[in-house]
PDB file of C-alpha atoms in Angstrom:
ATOM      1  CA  UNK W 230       5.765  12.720  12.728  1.00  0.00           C
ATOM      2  CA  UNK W 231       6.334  12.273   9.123  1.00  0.00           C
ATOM      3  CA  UNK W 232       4.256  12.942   6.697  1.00  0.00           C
ATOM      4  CA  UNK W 233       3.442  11.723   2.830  1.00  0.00           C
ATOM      5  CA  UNK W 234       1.923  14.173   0.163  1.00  0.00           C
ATOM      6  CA  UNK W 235       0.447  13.108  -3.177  1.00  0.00           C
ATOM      7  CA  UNK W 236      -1.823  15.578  -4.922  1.00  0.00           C
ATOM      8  CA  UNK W 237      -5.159  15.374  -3.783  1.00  0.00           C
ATOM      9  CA  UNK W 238      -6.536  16.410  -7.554  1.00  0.00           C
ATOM     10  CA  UNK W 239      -6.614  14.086 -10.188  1.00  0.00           C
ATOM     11  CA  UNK W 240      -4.601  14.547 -13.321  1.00  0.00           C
ATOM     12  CA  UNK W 241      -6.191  14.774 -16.365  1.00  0.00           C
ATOM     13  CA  UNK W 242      -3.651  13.722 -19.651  1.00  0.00           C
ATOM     14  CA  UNK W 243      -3.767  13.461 -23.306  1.00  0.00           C
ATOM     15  CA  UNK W 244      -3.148  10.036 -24.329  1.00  0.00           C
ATOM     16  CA  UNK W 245       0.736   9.688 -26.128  1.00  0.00           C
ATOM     17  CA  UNK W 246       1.726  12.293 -22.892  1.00  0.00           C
ATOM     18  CA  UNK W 247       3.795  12.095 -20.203  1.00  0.00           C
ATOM     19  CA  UNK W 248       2.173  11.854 -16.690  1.00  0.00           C
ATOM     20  CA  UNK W 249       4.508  13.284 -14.121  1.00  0.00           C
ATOM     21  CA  UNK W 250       3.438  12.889 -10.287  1.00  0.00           C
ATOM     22  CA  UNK W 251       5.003  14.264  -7.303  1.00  0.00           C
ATOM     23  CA  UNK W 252       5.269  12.386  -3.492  1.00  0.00           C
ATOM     24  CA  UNK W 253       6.980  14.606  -1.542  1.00  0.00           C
ATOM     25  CA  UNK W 254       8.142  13.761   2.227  1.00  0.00           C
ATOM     26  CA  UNK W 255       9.192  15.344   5.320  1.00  0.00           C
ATOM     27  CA  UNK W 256      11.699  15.010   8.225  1.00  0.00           C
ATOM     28  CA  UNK W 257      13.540  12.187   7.666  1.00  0.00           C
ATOM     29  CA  UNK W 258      14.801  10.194   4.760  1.00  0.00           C
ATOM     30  CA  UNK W 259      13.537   6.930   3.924  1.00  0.00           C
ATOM     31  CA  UNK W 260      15.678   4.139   2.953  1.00  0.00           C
ATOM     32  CA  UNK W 261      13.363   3.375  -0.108  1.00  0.00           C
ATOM     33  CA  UNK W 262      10.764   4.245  -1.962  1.00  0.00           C
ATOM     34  CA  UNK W 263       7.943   2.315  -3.709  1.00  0.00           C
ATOM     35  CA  UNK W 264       5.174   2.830  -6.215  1.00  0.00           C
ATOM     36  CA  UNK W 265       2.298   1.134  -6.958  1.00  0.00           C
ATOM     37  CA  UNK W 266      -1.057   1.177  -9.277  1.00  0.00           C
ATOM     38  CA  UNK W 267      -4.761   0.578  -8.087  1.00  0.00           C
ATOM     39  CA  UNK W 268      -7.612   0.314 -10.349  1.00  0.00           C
ATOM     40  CA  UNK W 269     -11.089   0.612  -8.918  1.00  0.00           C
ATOM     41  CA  UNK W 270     -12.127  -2.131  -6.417  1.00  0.00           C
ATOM     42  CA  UNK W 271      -8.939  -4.007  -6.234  1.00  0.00           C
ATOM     43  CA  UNK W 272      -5.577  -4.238  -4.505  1.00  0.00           C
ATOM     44  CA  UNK W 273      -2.467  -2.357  -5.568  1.00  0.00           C
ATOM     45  CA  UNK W 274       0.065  -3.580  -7.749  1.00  0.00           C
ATOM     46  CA  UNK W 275       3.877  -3.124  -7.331  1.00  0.00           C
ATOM     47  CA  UNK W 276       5.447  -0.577 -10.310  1.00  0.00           C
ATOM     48  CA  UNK W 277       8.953  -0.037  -9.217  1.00  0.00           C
ATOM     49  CA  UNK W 278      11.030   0.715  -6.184  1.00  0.00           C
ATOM     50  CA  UNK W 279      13.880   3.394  -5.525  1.00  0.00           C
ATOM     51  CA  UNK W 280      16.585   3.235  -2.844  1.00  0.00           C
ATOM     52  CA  UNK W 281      17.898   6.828  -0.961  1.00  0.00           C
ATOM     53  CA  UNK W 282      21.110   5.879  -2.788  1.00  0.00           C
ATOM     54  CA  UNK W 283      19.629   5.818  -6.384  1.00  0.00           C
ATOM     55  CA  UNK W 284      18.813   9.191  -8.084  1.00  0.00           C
ATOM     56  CA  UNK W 285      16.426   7.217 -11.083  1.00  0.00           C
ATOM     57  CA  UNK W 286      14.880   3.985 -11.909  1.00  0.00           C
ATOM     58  CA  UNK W 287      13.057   3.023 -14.986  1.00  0.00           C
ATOM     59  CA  UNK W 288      10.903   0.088 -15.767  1.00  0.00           C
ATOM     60  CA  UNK W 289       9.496   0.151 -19.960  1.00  0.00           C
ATOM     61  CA  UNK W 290       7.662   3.380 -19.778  1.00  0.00           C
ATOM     62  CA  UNK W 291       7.477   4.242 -16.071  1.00  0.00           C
ATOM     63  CA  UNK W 292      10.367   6.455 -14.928  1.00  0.00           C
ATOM     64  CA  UNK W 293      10.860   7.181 -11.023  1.00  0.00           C
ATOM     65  CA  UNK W 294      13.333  10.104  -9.686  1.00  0.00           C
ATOM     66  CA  UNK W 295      13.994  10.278  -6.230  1.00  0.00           C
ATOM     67  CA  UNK W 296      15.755  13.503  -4.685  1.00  0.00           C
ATOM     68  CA  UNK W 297      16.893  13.496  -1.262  1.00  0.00           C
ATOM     69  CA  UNK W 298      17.928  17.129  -0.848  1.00  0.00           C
ATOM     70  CA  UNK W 299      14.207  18.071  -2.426  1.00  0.00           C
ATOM     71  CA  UNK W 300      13.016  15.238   0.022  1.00  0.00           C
ATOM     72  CA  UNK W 301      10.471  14.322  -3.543  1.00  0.00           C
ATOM     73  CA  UNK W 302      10.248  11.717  -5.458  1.00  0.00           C
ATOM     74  CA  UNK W 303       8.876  12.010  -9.022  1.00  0.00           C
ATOM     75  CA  UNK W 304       6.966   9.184 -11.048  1.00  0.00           C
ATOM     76  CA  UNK W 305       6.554   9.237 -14.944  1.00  0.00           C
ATOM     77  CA  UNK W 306       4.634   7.673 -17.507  1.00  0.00           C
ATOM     78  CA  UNK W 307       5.505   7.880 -20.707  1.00  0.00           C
ATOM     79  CA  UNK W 308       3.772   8.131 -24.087  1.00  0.00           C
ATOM     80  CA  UNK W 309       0.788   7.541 -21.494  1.00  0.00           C
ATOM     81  CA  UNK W 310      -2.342   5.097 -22.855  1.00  0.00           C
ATOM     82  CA  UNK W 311      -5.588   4.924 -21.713  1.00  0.00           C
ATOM     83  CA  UNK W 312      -4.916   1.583 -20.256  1.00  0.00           C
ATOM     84  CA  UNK W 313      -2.599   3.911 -17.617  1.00  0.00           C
ATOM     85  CA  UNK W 314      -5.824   5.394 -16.147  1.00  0.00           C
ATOM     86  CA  UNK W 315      -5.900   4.331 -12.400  1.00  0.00           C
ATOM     87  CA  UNK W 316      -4.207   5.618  -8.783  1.00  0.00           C
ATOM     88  CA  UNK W 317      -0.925   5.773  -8.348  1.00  0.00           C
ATOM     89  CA  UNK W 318       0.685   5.630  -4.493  1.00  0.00           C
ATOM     90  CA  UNK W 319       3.986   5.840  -3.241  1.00  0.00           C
ATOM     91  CA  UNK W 320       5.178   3.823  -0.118  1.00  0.00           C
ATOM     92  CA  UNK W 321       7.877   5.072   2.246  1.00  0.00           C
ATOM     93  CA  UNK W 322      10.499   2.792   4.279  1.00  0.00           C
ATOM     94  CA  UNK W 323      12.120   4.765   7.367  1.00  0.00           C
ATOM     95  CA  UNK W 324      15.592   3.122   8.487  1.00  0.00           C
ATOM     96  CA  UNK W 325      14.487   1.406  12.058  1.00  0.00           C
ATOM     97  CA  UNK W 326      10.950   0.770  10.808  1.00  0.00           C
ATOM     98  CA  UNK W 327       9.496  -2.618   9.778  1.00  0.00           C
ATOM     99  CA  UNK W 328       6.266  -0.540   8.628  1.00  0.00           C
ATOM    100  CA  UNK W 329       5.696   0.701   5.083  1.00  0.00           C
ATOM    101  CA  UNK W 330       4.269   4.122   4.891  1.00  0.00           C
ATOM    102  CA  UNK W 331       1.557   5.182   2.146  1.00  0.00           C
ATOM    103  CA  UNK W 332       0.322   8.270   0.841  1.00  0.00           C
ATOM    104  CA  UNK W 333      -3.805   9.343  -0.483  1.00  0.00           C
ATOM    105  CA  UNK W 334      -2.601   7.890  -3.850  1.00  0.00           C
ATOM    106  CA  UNK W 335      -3.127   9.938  -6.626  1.00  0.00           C
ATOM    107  CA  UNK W 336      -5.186   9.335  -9.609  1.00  0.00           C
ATOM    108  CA  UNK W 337      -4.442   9.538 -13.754  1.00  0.00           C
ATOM    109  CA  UNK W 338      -6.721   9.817 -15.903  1.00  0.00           C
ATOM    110  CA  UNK W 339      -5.638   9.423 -19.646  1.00  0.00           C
ATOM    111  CA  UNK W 340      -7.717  10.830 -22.768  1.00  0.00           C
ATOM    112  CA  UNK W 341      -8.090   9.296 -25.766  1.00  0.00           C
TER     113      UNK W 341
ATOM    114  CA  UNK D 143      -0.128 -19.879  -6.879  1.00  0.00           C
ATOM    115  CA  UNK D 144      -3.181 -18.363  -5.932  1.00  0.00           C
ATOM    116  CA  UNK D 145      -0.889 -15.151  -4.147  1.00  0.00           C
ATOM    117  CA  UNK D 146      -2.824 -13.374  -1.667  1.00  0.00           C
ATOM    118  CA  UNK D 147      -6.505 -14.880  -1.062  1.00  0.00           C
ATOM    119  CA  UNK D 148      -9.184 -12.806   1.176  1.00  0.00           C
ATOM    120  CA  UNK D 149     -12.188 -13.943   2.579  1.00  0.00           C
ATOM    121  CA  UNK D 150     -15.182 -12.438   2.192  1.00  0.00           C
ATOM    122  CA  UNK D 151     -15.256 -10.038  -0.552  1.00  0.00           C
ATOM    123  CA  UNK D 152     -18.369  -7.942   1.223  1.00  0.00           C
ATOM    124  CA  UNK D 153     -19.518  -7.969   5.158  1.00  0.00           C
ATOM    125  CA  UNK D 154     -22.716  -6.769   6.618  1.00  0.00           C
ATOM    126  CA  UNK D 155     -22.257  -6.269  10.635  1.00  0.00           C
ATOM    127  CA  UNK D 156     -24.088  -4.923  13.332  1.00  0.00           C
ATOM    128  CA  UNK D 157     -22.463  -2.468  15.713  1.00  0.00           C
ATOM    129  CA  UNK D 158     -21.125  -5.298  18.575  1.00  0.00           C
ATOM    130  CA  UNK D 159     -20.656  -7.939  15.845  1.00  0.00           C
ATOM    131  CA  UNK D 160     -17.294 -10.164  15.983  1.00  0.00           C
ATOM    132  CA  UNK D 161     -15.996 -11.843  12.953  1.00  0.00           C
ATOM    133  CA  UNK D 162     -12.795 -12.560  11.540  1.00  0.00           C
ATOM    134  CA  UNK D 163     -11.432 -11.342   8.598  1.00  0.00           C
ATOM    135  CA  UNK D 164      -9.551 -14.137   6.023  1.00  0.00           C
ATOM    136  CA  UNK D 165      -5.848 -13.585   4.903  1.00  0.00           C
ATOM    137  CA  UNK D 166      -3.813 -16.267   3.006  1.00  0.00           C
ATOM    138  CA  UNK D 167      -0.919 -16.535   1.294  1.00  0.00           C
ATOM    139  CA  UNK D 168       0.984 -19.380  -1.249  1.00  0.00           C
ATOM    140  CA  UNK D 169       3.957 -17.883  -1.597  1.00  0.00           C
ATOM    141  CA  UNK D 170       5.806 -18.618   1.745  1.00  0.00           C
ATOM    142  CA  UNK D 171       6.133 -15.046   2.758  1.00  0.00           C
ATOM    143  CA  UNK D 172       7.367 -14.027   5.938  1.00  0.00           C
ATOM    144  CA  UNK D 173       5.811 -10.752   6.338  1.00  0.00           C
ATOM    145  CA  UNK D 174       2.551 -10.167   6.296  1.00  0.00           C
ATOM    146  CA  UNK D 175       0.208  -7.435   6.815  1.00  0.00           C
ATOM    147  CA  UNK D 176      -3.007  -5.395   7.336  1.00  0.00           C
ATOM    148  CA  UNK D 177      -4.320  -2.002   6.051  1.00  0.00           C
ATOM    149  CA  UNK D 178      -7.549  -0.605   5.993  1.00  0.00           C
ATOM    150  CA  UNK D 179      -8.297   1.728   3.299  1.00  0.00           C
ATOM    151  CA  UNK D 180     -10.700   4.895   3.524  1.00  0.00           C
ATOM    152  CA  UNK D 181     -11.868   7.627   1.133  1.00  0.00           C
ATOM    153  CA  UNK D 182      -9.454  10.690   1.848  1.00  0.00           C
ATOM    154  CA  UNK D 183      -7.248   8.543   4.331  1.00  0.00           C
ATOM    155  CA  UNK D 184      -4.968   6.126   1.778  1.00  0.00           C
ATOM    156  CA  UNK D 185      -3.782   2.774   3.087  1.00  0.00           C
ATOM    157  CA  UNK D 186      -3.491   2.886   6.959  1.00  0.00           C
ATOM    158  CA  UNK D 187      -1.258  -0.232   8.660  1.00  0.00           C
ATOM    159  CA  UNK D 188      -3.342  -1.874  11.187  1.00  0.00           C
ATOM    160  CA  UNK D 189      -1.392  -4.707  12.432  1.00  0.00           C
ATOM    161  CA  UNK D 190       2.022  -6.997  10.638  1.00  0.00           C
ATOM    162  CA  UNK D 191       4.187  -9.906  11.180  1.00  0.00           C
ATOM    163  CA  UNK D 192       7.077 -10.471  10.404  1.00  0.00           C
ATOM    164  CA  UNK D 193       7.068 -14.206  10.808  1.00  0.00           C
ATOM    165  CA  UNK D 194       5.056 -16.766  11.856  1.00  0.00           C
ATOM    166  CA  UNK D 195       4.225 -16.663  16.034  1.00  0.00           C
ATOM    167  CA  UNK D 196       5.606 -12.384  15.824  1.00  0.00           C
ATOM    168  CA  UNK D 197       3.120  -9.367  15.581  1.00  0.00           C
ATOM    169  CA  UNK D 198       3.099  -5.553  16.034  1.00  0.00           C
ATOM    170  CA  UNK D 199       0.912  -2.769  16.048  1.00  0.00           C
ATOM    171  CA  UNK D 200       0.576  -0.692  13.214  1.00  0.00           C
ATOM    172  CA  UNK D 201      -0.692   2.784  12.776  1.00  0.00           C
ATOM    173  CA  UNK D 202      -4.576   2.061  13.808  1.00  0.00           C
ATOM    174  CA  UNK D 203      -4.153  -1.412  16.439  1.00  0.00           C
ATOM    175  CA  UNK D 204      -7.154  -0.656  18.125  1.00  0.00           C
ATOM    176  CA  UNK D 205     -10.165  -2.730  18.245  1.00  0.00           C
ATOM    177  CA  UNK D 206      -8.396  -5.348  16.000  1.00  0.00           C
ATOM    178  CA  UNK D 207      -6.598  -8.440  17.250  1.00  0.00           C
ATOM    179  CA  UNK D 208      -4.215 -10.447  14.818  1.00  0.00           C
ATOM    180  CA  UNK D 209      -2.600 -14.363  15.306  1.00  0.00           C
ATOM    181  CA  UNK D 210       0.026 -15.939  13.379  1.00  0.00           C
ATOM    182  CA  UNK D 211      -0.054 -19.724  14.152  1.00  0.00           C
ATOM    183  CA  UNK D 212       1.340 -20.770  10.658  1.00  0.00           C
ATOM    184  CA  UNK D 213       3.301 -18.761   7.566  1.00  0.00           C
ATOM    185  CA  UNK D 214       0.531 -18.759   5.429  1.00  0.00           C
ATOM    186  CA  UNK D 215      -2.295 -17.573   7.631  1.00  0.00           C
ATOM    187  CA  UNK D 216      -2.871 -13.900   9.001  1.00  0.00           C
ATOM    188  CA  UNK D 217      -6.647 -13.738  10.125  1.00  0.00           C
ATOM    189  CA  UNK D 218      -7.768 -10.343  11.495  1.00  0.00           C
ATOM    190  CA  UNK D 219     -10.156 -10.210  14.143  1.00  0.00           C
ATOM    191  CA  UNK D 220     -12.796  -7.230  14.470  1.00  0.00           C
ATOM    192  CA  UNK D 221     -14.259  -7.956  18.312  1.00  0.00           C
ATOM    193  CA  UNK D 222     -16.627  -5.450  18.543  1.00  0.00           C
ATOM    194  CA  UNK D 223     -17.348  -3.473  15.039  1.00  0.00           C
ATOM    195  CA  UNK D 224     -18.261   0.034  15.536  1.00  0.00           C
ATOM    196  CA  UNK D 225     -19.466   2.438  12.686  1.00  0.00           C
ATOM    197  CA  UNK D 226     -15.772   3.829  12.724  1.00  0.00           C
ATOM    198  CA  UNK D 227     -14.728   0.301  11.372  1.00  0.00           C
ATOM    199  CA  UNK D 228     -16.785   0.713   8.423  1.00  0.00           C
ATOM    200  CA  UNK D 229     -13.901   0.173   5.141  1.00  0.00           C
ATOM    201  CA  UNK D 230     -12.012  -1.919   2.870  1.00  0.00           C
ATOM    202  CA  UNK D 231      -9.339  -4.009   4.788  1.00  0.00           C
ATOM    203  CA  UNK D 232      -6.810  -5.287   2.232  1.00  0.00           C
ATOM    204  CA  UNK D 233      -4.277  -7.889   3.374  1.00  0.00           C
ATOM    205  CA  UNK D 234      -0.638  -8.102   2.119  1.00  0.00           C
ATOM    206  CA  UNK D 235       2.470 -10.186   2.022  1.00  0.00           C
ATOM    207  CA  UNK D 236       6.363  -9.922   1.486  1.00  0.00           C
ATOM    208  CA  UNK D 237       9.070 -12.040   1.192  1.00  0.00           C
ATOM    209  CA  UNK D 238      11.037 -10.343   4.225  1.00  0.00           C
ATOM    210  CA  UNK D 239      10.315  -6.716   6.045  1.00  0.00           C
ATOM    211  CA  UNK D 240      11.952  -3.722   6.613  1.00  0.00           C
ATOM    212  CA  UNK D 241      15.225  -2.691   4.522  1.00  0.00           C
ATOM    213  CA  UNK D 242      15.237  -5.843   1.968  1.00  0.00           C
ATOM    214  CA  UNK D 243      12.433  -3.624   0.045  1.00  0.00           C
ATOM    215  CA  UNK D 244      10.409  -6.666  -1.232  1.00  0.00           C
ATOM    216  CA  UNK D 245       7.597  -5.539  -3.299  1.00  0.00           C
ATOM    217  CA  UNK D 246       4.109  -6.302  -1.613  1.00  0.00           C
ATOM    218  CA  UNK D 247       1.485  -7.906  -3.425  1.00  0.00           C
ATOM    219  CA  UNK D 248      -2.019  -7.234  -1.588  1.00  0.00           C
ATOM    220  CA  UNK D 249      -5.235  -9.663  -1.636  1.00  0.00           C
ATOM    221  CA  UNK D 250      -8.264  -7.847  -3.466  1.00  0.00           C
ATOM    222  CA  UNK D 251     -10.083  -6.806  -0.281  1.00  0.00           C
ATOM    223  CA  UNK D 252     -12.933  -7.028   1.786  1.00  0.00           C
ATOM    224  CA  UNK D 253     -15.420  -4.532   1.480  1.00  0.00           C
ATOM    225  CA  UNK D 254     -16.384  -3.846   5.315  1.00  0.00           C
ATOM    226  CA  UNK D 255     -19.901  -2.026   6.371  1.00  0.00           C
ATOM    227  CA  UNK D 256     -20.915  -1.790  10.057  1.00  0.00           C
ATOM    228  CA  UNK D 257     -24.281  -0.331  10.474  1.00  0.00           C
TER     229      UNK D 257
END
């Protein structure tokens, strides 16, 4: 069965760096790939989404990367604030599925 | 537009209990959906629809029963809450499923505790 991998550990950032996390897949390829944000206690919020045929998206300071070889996709945050501090999931879309698949999330945490 | 409403925001049940979990949406979504979240587990799909009258199993169907009489309304029905039930249960909507890759927005929860 497939599976979705975020890193478990948080990750811990100076403020004004960039945040770079990893969702990495296996078996098959998906036919997109979305992100989202979730602060504490609420529901997540949609960041950006990648097709299989698109190697990078970007959205102000939020960068995505998606390699299908790698079977990864990478999510950025730029100049990162404090305000950026929250989890971060990624969402997977198999061709011949109606059913969006999520990985653990992983969480930022930006330092002043 | 409100978006995605949920109702409650907390729950208290006994083991045995039935209730009925809230979903609406304003936005005339055809796809709607459950997940229940858990510490160490992410967001797990419980049951969706793709359109008013249609449902399917998700990931973790069991001991949950959905309905879709109407577009806006996706209720989720616990009918006998175990321990094992014991999570937040967000609720979500799309405008369309599968390959159109709609963005979904999600309700803000209901915090879920069977004792």
């Amino acid at each position: 069965s497939q599976k979705i991998e975020q890193n478990s550990e948080a990750l811990n950032i100076q403020e004004g760096k960039t945040a770079t996390l990893t969702c990495n897949y296996t078996n098959y390829s998906p036919a997109y790939l979305q992100w989202y944000r979730q602060d504490p206690g609420r529901g997540p919020v949609f960041l950006l989404l990648i097709r299989e045929n698109e190697k990078e998206k970007r959205k102000e300071r939020l960068k995505v990367t998606f390699d299908t070889t790698l079977k990864q996709s990478l999510f950025h945050i730029t100049a990162s604030q404090p305000a950026d501090s929250a989890t971060y999931l990624c969402a997977l879309l198999f061709y011949g599925n109606n059913r969006l698949a999520f990985g653990k999330g992983n969480q930022v945490v930006v330092i002043p | 537009n409100a978006g995605v409403t949920q109702t409650p925001k907390f729950q208290v049940l006994k083991t045995g209990q039935s209730m009925t979990l809230q979903c609406a949406q304003d936005m005339n979504h055809e796809y709607m959906s459950w997940y229940r979240q858990d510490p160490g587990m992410g967001l797990r799909l419980i049951h969706y629809s793709v359109g008013a009258g249609i449902t399917d199993q998700g990931e973790v169907p069991n001991g949950y029963n959905v309905s879709r009489s109407t577009t806006e309304d996706f209720p989720l029905r616990l009918l006998s809450a175990a321990p094992s039930q014991t999570s937040v249960y967000f609720c979500a909507s799309s405008r369309a499923a599968g390959l159109a890759g709609d963005e979904q927005y999600f309700g803000p929860g209901t915090r879920l505790t069977v004792t």
